[in-house]
PDB file of C-alpha atoms in Angstrom:
ATOM      1  CA  MET O  24     -28.154  -5.937 -38.957  1.00  0.00           C
ATOM      2  CA  SER O  25     -24.927  -4.249 -37.983  1.00  0.00           C
ATOM      3  CA  PRO O  26     -22.533  -3.619 -40.884  1.00  0.00           C
ATOM      4  CA  VAL O  27     -19.757  -5.290 -38.884  1.00  0.00           C
ATOM      5  CA  LEU O  28     -21.825  -8.449 -38.288  1.00  0.00           C
ATOM      6  CA  SER O  29     -22.721  -8.676 -41.967  1.00  0.00           C
ATOM      7  CA  LEU O  30     -19.024  -9.157 -42.778  1.00  0.00           C
ATOM      8  CA  LEU O  31     -18.813 -12.349 -40.685  1.00  0.00           C
ATOM      9  CA  PRO O  32     -19.673 -15.850 -41.975  1.00  0.00           C
ATOM     10  CA  SER O  33     -23.189 -16.918 -40.955  1.00  0.00           C
ATOM     11  CA  ALA O  34     -22.189 -19.221 -38.037  1.00  0.00           C
ATOM     12  CA  LYS O  35     -19.937 -16.586 -36.505  1.00  0.00           C
ATOM     13  CA  ARG O  36     -22.572 -13.944 -37.168  1.00  0.00           C
ATOM     14  CA  ARG O  37     -25.180 -15.951 -35.219  1.00  0.00           C
ATOM     15  CA  PHE O  38     -22.722 -16.481 -32.340  1.00  0.00           C
ATOM     16  CA  ALA O  39     -21.742 -12.807 -32.261  1.00  0.00           C
ATOM     17  CA  ALA O  40     -25.377 -11.721 -32.396  1.00  0.00           C
ATOM     18  CA  ALA O  41     -26.209 -14.029 -29.473  1.00  0.00           C
ATOM     19  CA  ALA O  42     -23.122 -13.114 -27.429  1.00  0.00           C
ATOM     20  CA  LEU O  43     -23.345  -9.352 -27.877  1.00  0.00           C
ATOM     21  CA  PRO O  44     -26.344  -8.758 -25.562  1.00  0.00           C
ATOM     22  CA  VAL O  45     -24.739 -10.928 -22.863  1.00  0.00           C
ATOM     23  CA  LEU O  46     -21.471  -8.989 -23.085  1.00  0.00           C
ATOM     24  CA  LEU O  47     -23.271  -5.660 -23.033  1.00  0.00           C
ATOM     25  CA  ALA O  48     -25.310  -6.698 -20.005  1.00  0.00           C
ATOM     26  CA  ALA O  49     -22.173  -7.831 -18.173  1.00  0.00           C
ATOM     27  CA  CYS O  50     -20.471  -4.521 -18.882  1.00  0.00           C
ATOM     28  CA  ALA O  51     -23.517  -2.513 -17.837  1.00  0.00           C
ATOM     29  CA  SER O  52     -23.926  -4.416 -14.563  1.00  0.00           C
ATOM     30  CA  ALA O  53     -20.229  -4.297 -13.584  1.00  0.00           C
ATOM     31  CA  PRO O  54     -19.863  -2.118 -10.509  1.00  0.00           C
ATOM     32  CA  ASP O  55     -18.023   1.111 -11.076  1.00  0.00           C
ATOM     33  CA  THR O  56     -16.123   0.992  -7.794  1.00  0.00           C
ATOM     34  CA  PRO O  57     -12.864   2.876  -7.575  1.00  0.00           C
ATOM     35  CA  PRO O  58      -9.744   0.897  -6.678  1.00  0.00           C
ATOM     36  CA  SER O  59      -8.931   0.685  -2.974  1.00  0.00           C
ATOM     37  CA  LEU O  60      -5.970   2.516  -1.519  1.00  0.00           C
ATOM     38  CA  TYR O  61      -4.185  -0.835  -1.260  1.00  0.00           C
ATOM     39  CA  GLU O  62      -4.700  -1.406  -4.990  1.00  0.00           C
ATOM     40  CA  ARG O  63      -3.511   2.136  -5.784  1.00  0.00           C
ATOM     41  CA  LEU O  64      -0.378   1.471  -3.721  1.00  0.00           C
ATOM     42  CA  GLY O  65       0.338  -1.524  -5.951  1.00  0.00           C
ATOM     43  CA  GLY O  66      -0.937  -4.348  -3.750  1.00  0.00           C
ATOM     44  CA  ALA O  67       1.242  -6.853  -1.919  1.00  0.00           C
ATOM     45  CA  PRO O  68       4.249  -6.801  -4.273  1.00  0.00           C
ATOM     46  CA  ARG O  69       4.818  -3.064  -4.043  1.00  0.00           C
ATOM     47  CA  VAL O  70       3.821  -2.733  -0.370  1.00  0.00           C
ATOM     48  CA  ASP O  71       6.222  -5.548   0.584  1.00  0.00           C
ATOM     49  CA  LEU O  72       9.010  -3.923  -1.443  1.00  0.00           C
ATOM     50  CA  VAL O  73       8.464  -0.484   0.098  1.00  0.00           C
ATOM     51  CA  ALA O  74       8.349  -1.949   3.617  1.00  0.00           C
ATOM     52  CA  ALA O  75      11.551  -3.952   3.097  1.00  0.00           C
ATOM     53  CA  ARG O  76      13.464  -1.018   1.625  1.00  0.00           C
ATOM     54  CA  THR O  77      12.254   1.342   4.355  1.00  0.00           C
ATOM     55  CA  VAL O  78      13.367  -1.000   7.144  1.00  0.00           C
ATOM     56  CA  ASP O  79      16.725  -1.609   5.440  1.00  0.00           C
ATOM     57  CA  ARG O  80      17.330   2.132   5.227  1.00  0.00           C
ATOM     58  CA  ALA O  81      16.079   2.798   8.780  1.00  0.00           C
ATOM     59  CA  VAL O  82      18.528   0.253  10.205  1.00  0.00           C
ATOM     60  CA  ALA O  83      21.419   1.998   8.442  1.00  0.00           C
ATOM     61  CA  ASP O  84      20.326   5.595   9.008  1.00  0.00           C
ATOM     62  CA  PRO O  85      21.953   7.266  12.042  1.00  0.00           C
ATOM     63  CA  ARG O  86      18.716   9.171  12.727  1.00  0.00           C
ATOM     64  CA  THR O  87      16.651   5.992  13.157  1.00  0.00           C
ATOM     65  CA  ARG O  88      18.920   3.008  13.797  1.00  0.00           C
ATOM     66  CA  ARG O  89      18.698   3.210  17.617  1.00  0.00           C
ATOM     67  CA  GLY O  90      15.162   1.825  17.551  1.00  0.00           C
ATOM     68  CA  PHE O  91      16.103  -1.040  15.251  1.00  0.00           C
ATOM     69  CA  GLU O  92      19.220  -2.358  17.020  1.00  0.00           C
ATOM     70  CA  GLY O  93      18.991  -6.090  17.630  1.00  0.00           C
ATOM     71  CA  ALA O  94      15.493  -6.333  16.150  1.00  0.00           C
ATOM     72  CA  PRO O  95      14.579  -9.189  13.788  1.00  0.00           C
ATOM     73  CA  LEU O  96      14.580  -7.439  10.405  1.00  0.00           C
ATOM     74  CA  ALA O  97      12.387  -9.985   8.618  1.00  0.00           C
ATOM     75  CA  THR O  98       9.735  -9.553  11.313  1.00  0.00           C
ATOM     76  CA  LEU O  99       9.972  -5.756  11.115  1.00  0.00           C
ATOM     77  CA  LYS O 100       9.603  -5.792   7.323  1.00  0.00           C
ATOM     78  CA  LYS O 101       6.616  -8.101   7.535  1.00  0.00           C
ATOM     79  CA  GLY O 102       5.071  -5.979  10.308  1.00  0.00           C
ATOM     80  CA  LEU O 103       5.424  -2.728   8.377  1.00  0.00           C
ATOM     81  CA  ALA O 104       3.973  -4.332   5.245  1.00  0.00           C
ATOM     82  CA  TRP O 105       1.073  -5.689   7.301  1.00  0.00           C
ATOM     83  CA  GLN O 106       0.401  -2.293   8.886  1.00  0.00           C
ATOM     84  CA  MET O 107       0.416  -0.608   5.473  1.00  0.00           C
ATOM     85  CA  CYS O 108      -1.921  -3.309   4.130  1.00  0.00           C
ATOM     86  CA  GLN O 109      -4.275  -2.952   7.080  1.00  0.00           C
ATOM     87  CA  VAL O 110      -4.639   0.828   6.995  1.00  0.00           C
ATOM     88  CA  ALA O 111      -4.958   0.817   3.184  1.00  0.00           C
ATOM     89  CA  GLY O 112      -7.872  -1.643   3.125  1.00  0.00           C
ATOM     90  CA  GLY O 113      -5.971  -4.655   1.850  1.00  0.00           C
ATOM     91  CA  ASP O 114      -6.919  -8.246   2.564  1.00  0.00           C
ATOM     92  CA  CYS O 115      -4.369  -9.009   5.267  1.00  0.00           C
ATOM     93  CA  ALA O 116      -4.764 -11.265   8.257  1.00  0.00           C
ATOM     94  CA  PRO O 117      -4.017  -9.744  11.676  1.00  0.00           C
ATOM     95  CA  GLU O 118      -0.530 -10.456  12.974  1.00  0.00           C
ATOM     96  CA  GLY O 119       1.397  -9.564  16.090  1.00  0.00           C
ATOM     97  CA  GLU O 120       0.633  -6.842  18.559  1.00  0.00           C
ATOM     98  CA  ALA O 121      -0.676  -3.348  17.884  1.00  0.00           C
ATOM     99  CA  MET O 122       1.964  -0.857  16.703  1.00  0.00           C
ATOM    100  CA  ALA O 123       1.528   1.367  19.758  1.00  0.00           C
ATOM    101  CA  ASP O 124       2.127  -1.600  22.071  1.00  0.00           C
ATOM    102  CA  ALA O 125       5.077  -2.885  20.031  1.00  0.00           C
ATOM    103  CA  HIS O 126       6.814   0.503  20.172  1.00  0.00           C
ATOM    104  CA  LYS O 127       5.884   1.608  23.695  1.00  0.00           C
ATOM    105  CA  HIS O 128       9.179   0.494  25.268  1.00  0.00           C
ATOM    106  CA  LEU O 129      11.289   2.172  22.554  1.00  0.00           C
ATOM    107  CA  GLN O 130      10.355   5.737  23.517  1.00  0.00           C
ATOM    108  CA  VAL O 131      10.586   6.887  19.898  1.00  0.00           C
ATOM    109  CA  THR O 132      11.371  10.593  19.684  1.00  0.00           C
ATOM    110  CA  ASP O 133       9.595  12.962  17.333  1.00  0.00           C
ATOM    111  CA  ALA O 134      12.845  13.356  15.377  1.00  0.00           C
ATOM    112  CA  GLU O 135      13.204   9.568  14.949  1.00  0.00           C
ATOM    113  CA  PHE O 136       9.596   9.237  13.879  1.00  0.00           C
ATOM    114  CA  ASP O 137       9.895  12.113  11.394  1.00  0.00           C
ATOM    115  CA  ALA O 138      13.072  10.604   9.931  1.00  0.00           C
ATOM    116  CA  LEU O 139      11.357   7.232   9.482  1.00  0.00           C
ATOM    117  CA  VAL O 140       8.404   8.908   7.760  1.00  0.00           C
ATOM    118  CA  THR O 141      10.872  10.666   5.446  1.00  0.00           C
ATOM    119  CA  LEU O 142      12.461   7.317   4.544  1.00  0.00           C
ATOM    120  CA  LEU O 143       9.038   5.778   3.933  1.00  0.00           C
ATOM    121  CA  ARG O 144       7.985   8.740   1.780  1.00  0.00           C
ATOM    122  CA  GLN O 145      11.177   8.406  -0.287  1.00  0.00           C
ATOM    123  CA  GLU O 146      10.633   4.680  -0.796  1.00  0.00           C
ATOM    124  CA  LEU O 147       7.018   5.247  -1.862  1.00  0.00           C
ATOM    125  CA  ASP O 148       8.318   7.752  -4.427  1.00  0.00           C
ATOM    126  CA  ARG O 149      11.039   5.340  -5.541  1.00  0.00           C
ATOM    127  CA  ALA O 150       8.351   2.657  -6.071  1.00  0.00           C
ATOM    128  CA  HIS O 151       6.356   5.114  -8.242  1.00  0.00           C
ATOM    129  CA  VAL O 152       3.347   5.208  -5.918  1.00  0.00           C
ATOM    130  CA  PRO O 153       1.043   8.016  -7.094  1.00  0.00           C
ATOM    131  CA  PRO O 154       1.253  11.100  -4.831  1.00  0.00           C
ATOM    132  CA  SER O 155      -2.423  10.929  -3.876  1.00  0.00           C
ATOM    133  CA  ALA O 156      -2.091   7.300  -2.714  1.00  0.00           C
ATOM    134  CA  LYS O 157       1.176   8.066  -0.895  1.00  0.00           C
ATOM    135  CA  ASN O 158      -0.340  11.011   0.977  1.00  0.00           C
ATOM    136  CA  GLU O 159      -3.482   9.074   1.870  1.00  0.00           C
ATOM    137  CA  LEU O 160      -1.405   6.210   3.255  1.00  0.00           C
ATOM    138  CA  LEU O 161       0.748   8.578   5.303  1.00  0.00           C
ATOM    139  CA  ARG O 162      -2.384  10.213   6.761  1.00  0.00           C
ATOM    140  CA  HIS O 163      -3.641   6.778   7.828  1.00  0.00           C
ATOM    141  CA  LEU O 164      -0.300   5.881   9.375  1.00  0.00           C
ATOM    142  CA  ALA O 165       0.060   9.151  11.306  1.00  0.00           C
ATOM    143  CA  PRO O 166      -0.128   8.581  15.052  1.00  0.00           C
ATOM    144  CA  PRO O 167      -2.799  10.327  17.093  1.00  0.00           C
ATOM    145  CA  LYS O 168      -1.594  13.519  18.732  1.00  0.00           C
ATOM    146  CA  GLN O 169      -1.667  13.729  22.521  1.00  0.00           C
ATOM    147  CA  GLY O 170      -0.824  17.106  23.968  1.00  0.00           C
ATOM    148  CA  GLY O 171       0.618  18.205  20.634  1.00  0.00           C
ATOM    149  CA  VAL O 172       3.205  15.404  20.556  1.00  0.00           C
ATOM    150  CA  ALA O 173       2.969  12.316  18.374  1.00  0.00           C
ATOM    151  CA  ARG O 174       2.737   9.180  20.500  1.00  0.00           C
TER     152      ARG O 174
END
């Protein structure tokens, strides 16, 4: 008998002796899966916060505000949070149109896009997202290149 179990009263000792194999089996059979990118970002609370702060800053920033004029901010915040959730493997239901379609009429310049990415990067840092998760998210969000120009 274990020295620790011998210190317990008999009823508790019998319970502990019976429960120990079950607990050990549960621990041994638990999958050792790493957390998803969405979990490493902080899940919905942190993703929603980062999206809201990024949109708020983009609306006020002279480098990016042109593309946000007259747009419904609550919808933009929700859309950015949803896009981040989707590309990071979170459990988020599809909403709205694809980002490329939603932005097609805006003719976003490379400078505007780069400025928005800078704001997003700063907000991820401000929210204490680990650098590896931040960089992985930004890689997923990067638009495909066509002819050397981001579209």
